[in-house]
Amino acid sequence: MTRWPRIRAGLRGAPPAAPPDEATAAALAERMAAAAQTRLGRSLAVCFLDAGSCNGCELEARMLAGAVHDLERYGITLVATPRHADVLLVSGPVTRAMQEPLLRAHEAMAEPKWVVALGDCAIDAGVFKGGYGVLGGVDAAVPVDLSIRGCPPTPGQILDALRALLQANATA
Amino acid sequence: MSEAAALIRAAPALPCAPWPRHLLTAEAWRALAAALPGQPALALLALWADSGHVHALFRDEDTGAILPASVAVAAGAYPALSPARPAAAWFERMILDLWGHAAEGGTDARPWLDHGRWPVQAPLSPRPVPVGGPPEPPGFLPADGPGLHVLPLGPVRGGIAEPAQLRLAVQGELVVRLETRLGWLHKGTLALLRGKSPRAAARFAARLAGDSTVAHAIAFARAAEAASGVAAPPRAAMLRAVMAEIERLAGHLADLASLGQAAGFAPLPALCLPLREALLEAAAAAFGHRLMMDCVVPGGVAAAIAPGGEAAIAAALTRLEAALPALARLHDGSGSLLRRLVGVGVVTPALTRALAAGGVVGRATGRAVDLRRHPGYPPYDGLDVPLPSRQAGDADARVRQRLDELPHAIALLRELLAGPAEGAIGVALPPASGEGIGFAEGYRGDIWHWLRLDGGLIAACFPRDPAWLHWPLAEAAMAGGAVEDLGLVLASFHDSCAGMDL
Ligand code: SF4
């Protein structure tokens, strides 16, 4: 099975309305084109999973999902189960206890599926690197397509990353 | 002074600032455990360990005295407190998991944080044991009885939620028992803290629970300062309080929003979240970070308020204050929301007292618990912190208590910001050896940090998040309740997992 190269978005400090990172979008578009079929259309169903975070990343994800940023305007919906999700948005270093629930969520998703690592911890375990209860970043458990830096990333940065996925889909 | 408190005070006192720690013999500790059931005023705030001792933090609620007490571990065990204090049960399970000390005569010896997935057992003991063999699935209490069935939930609960495993024993539509299993987020933070300077370790304290990053950082910094024999300068204390009150407002608004979401009442989050967003943006303008992570450091604060920051905070407060009547109307005027909250998820004053619950959860049953009223917590000593106003102990009282606390925090912030902005914002911590306890009142409740420094490095430490005392109350509140109210009841408590999963 092909392992897609990981793409890291350096989506830093961009205001919510700014266009998504072009390079990221292009790289993703390549992957989308390579995918045998896409069922994303112009919308994106996102399922959130906390794999070990300090809950700081959740706070900002919740702000994004709340009334401040109108996600639906961009065609992004939050879903409660990975079965209905195109994107798994994962926060935190992956703890050893959460490895299996994360794997199960990932397996439950239909192809094509995308994993977004939310926050510095999700990228490489962040400050928790080396903790005996920590497995590593999200890519220690499942392949990651897009990373969002920050501790925690702002809602605007999370939105930019999701829009990059959307744009990649539209241009694929 | 009660008999139990006298037992603690009679034991030799070891240096620990600001309260000496009393080292009890096993015999005195047993006598203490035996005296506790008749002394409800001696509240157990925390129970933890190091390699050779088990430590308890008590508060005499009649006198306000804080009493740390310890007992040596003998042959791998110590006399349990859980038969006398129900809150001790989860701590005792945690102590067994992390240090390997067994609670003799304890009510529950099942693993808590340890799910059998770590490379070693008793990771904080001097000699951790390598683990062999596959992990065992977590054991839940048996639920067999006529008509009983079990509803398993989690650890992934859908939506944006921290992982927790829940087992509901259900009869028809009624919940007979809710049992929680946490530990999913356990990273091994205490092991990461050991051997670090307070300055380096502060980054971990700030990430125990992101929703209370400021409060945890303050409690940790105050413990480190106490252990080092220094105090943060007055201006630093003032700036810490500014951050803590912003965190309180933002936290209460987030909790009100989640409660609205859980109740299917969209106007509440629609009103609260933009107000919270304005506060977070003001925090970013003033302190450089929306959640104010790493802005409190041992010895003081990382930076003073940036130019324009005060104006940004003032504007966010004005906006919030203007919305308060609408917020109150949303709650009072909307039959649908009120009907869902009144009488739901009730905890009695006797129960919150037995669990030593602080924060909104304790105050919503009329408990006069707010560490900002405790002496020796600058700058609050000179400020007016009102007593709680609610009694009913249901979801409605917890919502109203949060609503009541919004204008108080706004007034406190204005008073703090109107004070003089002069003087140092920090002192350097000497590379000292010593022991200290620090506390802070977070938006979820009282937070306590204990640590021991050896030559300026952390030899041992323990942070007590409010959730330790609140989750068991949420379990109790669900007993006899309706299955469909689970989300609502949990939201009304807002029991975080990260802070106690360590
Ligand atoms: S990246 Fe930062 S905010 Fe997010 S989980 Fe890690 S420590 Fe918490």
Short mmCIF file of N, CA and C in Angstrom, two decimals, chain B residues 4 9 30 46 118 212 258 262 393 454 489:
data_model
loop_
_atom_site.label_atom_id
_atom_site.label_comp_id
_atom_site.label_asym_id
_atom_site.label_seq_id
_atom_site.Cartn_x
_atom_site.Cartn_y
_atom_site.Cartn_z
N ALA B 4 -9.61 14.70 65.46
CA ALA B 4 -8.80 14.27 64.32
C ALA B 4 -7.71 15.30 64.01
N ARG B 9 -1.91 17.42 64.58
CA ARG B 9 -1.03 18.44 65.16
C ARG B 9 -0.07 17.86 66.21
N ARG B 30 -3.77 5.37 61.84
CA ARG B 30 -4.95 4.51 62.01
C ARG B 30 -5.97 5.17 62.92
N ALA B 46 -6.65 16.10 49.32
CA ALA B 46 -5.79 15.36 48.39
C ALA B 46 -5.10 14.24 49.13
N TRP B 118 1.43 0.58 29.98
CA TRP B 118 2.73 1.22 30.17
C TRP B 118 3.83 0.16 30.08
N SER B 212 -7.51 25.26 32.57
CA SER B 212 -7.13 25.92 33.82
C SER B 212 -5.64 26.17 33.84
N SER B 258 -21.44 24.95 26.67
CA SER B 258 -21.57 23.49 26.54
C SER B 258 -22.88 23.02 27.15
N ALA B 262 -25.63 20.84 25.35
CA ALA B 262 -26.11 19.56 25.87
C ALA B 262 -27.62 19.57 26.03
N GLY B 393 -28.09 22.70 44.58
CA GLY B 393 -27.23 21.58 44.20
C GLY B 393 -27.66 20.86 42.93
N ASP B 454 15.14 19.76 45.69
CA ASP B 454 16.43 19.31 46.19
C ASP B 454 17.48 20.03 45.36
N VAL B 489 -26.12 16.59 32.71
CA VAL B 489 -25.57 16.54 34.08
C VAL B 489 -24.05 16.67 34.02
#
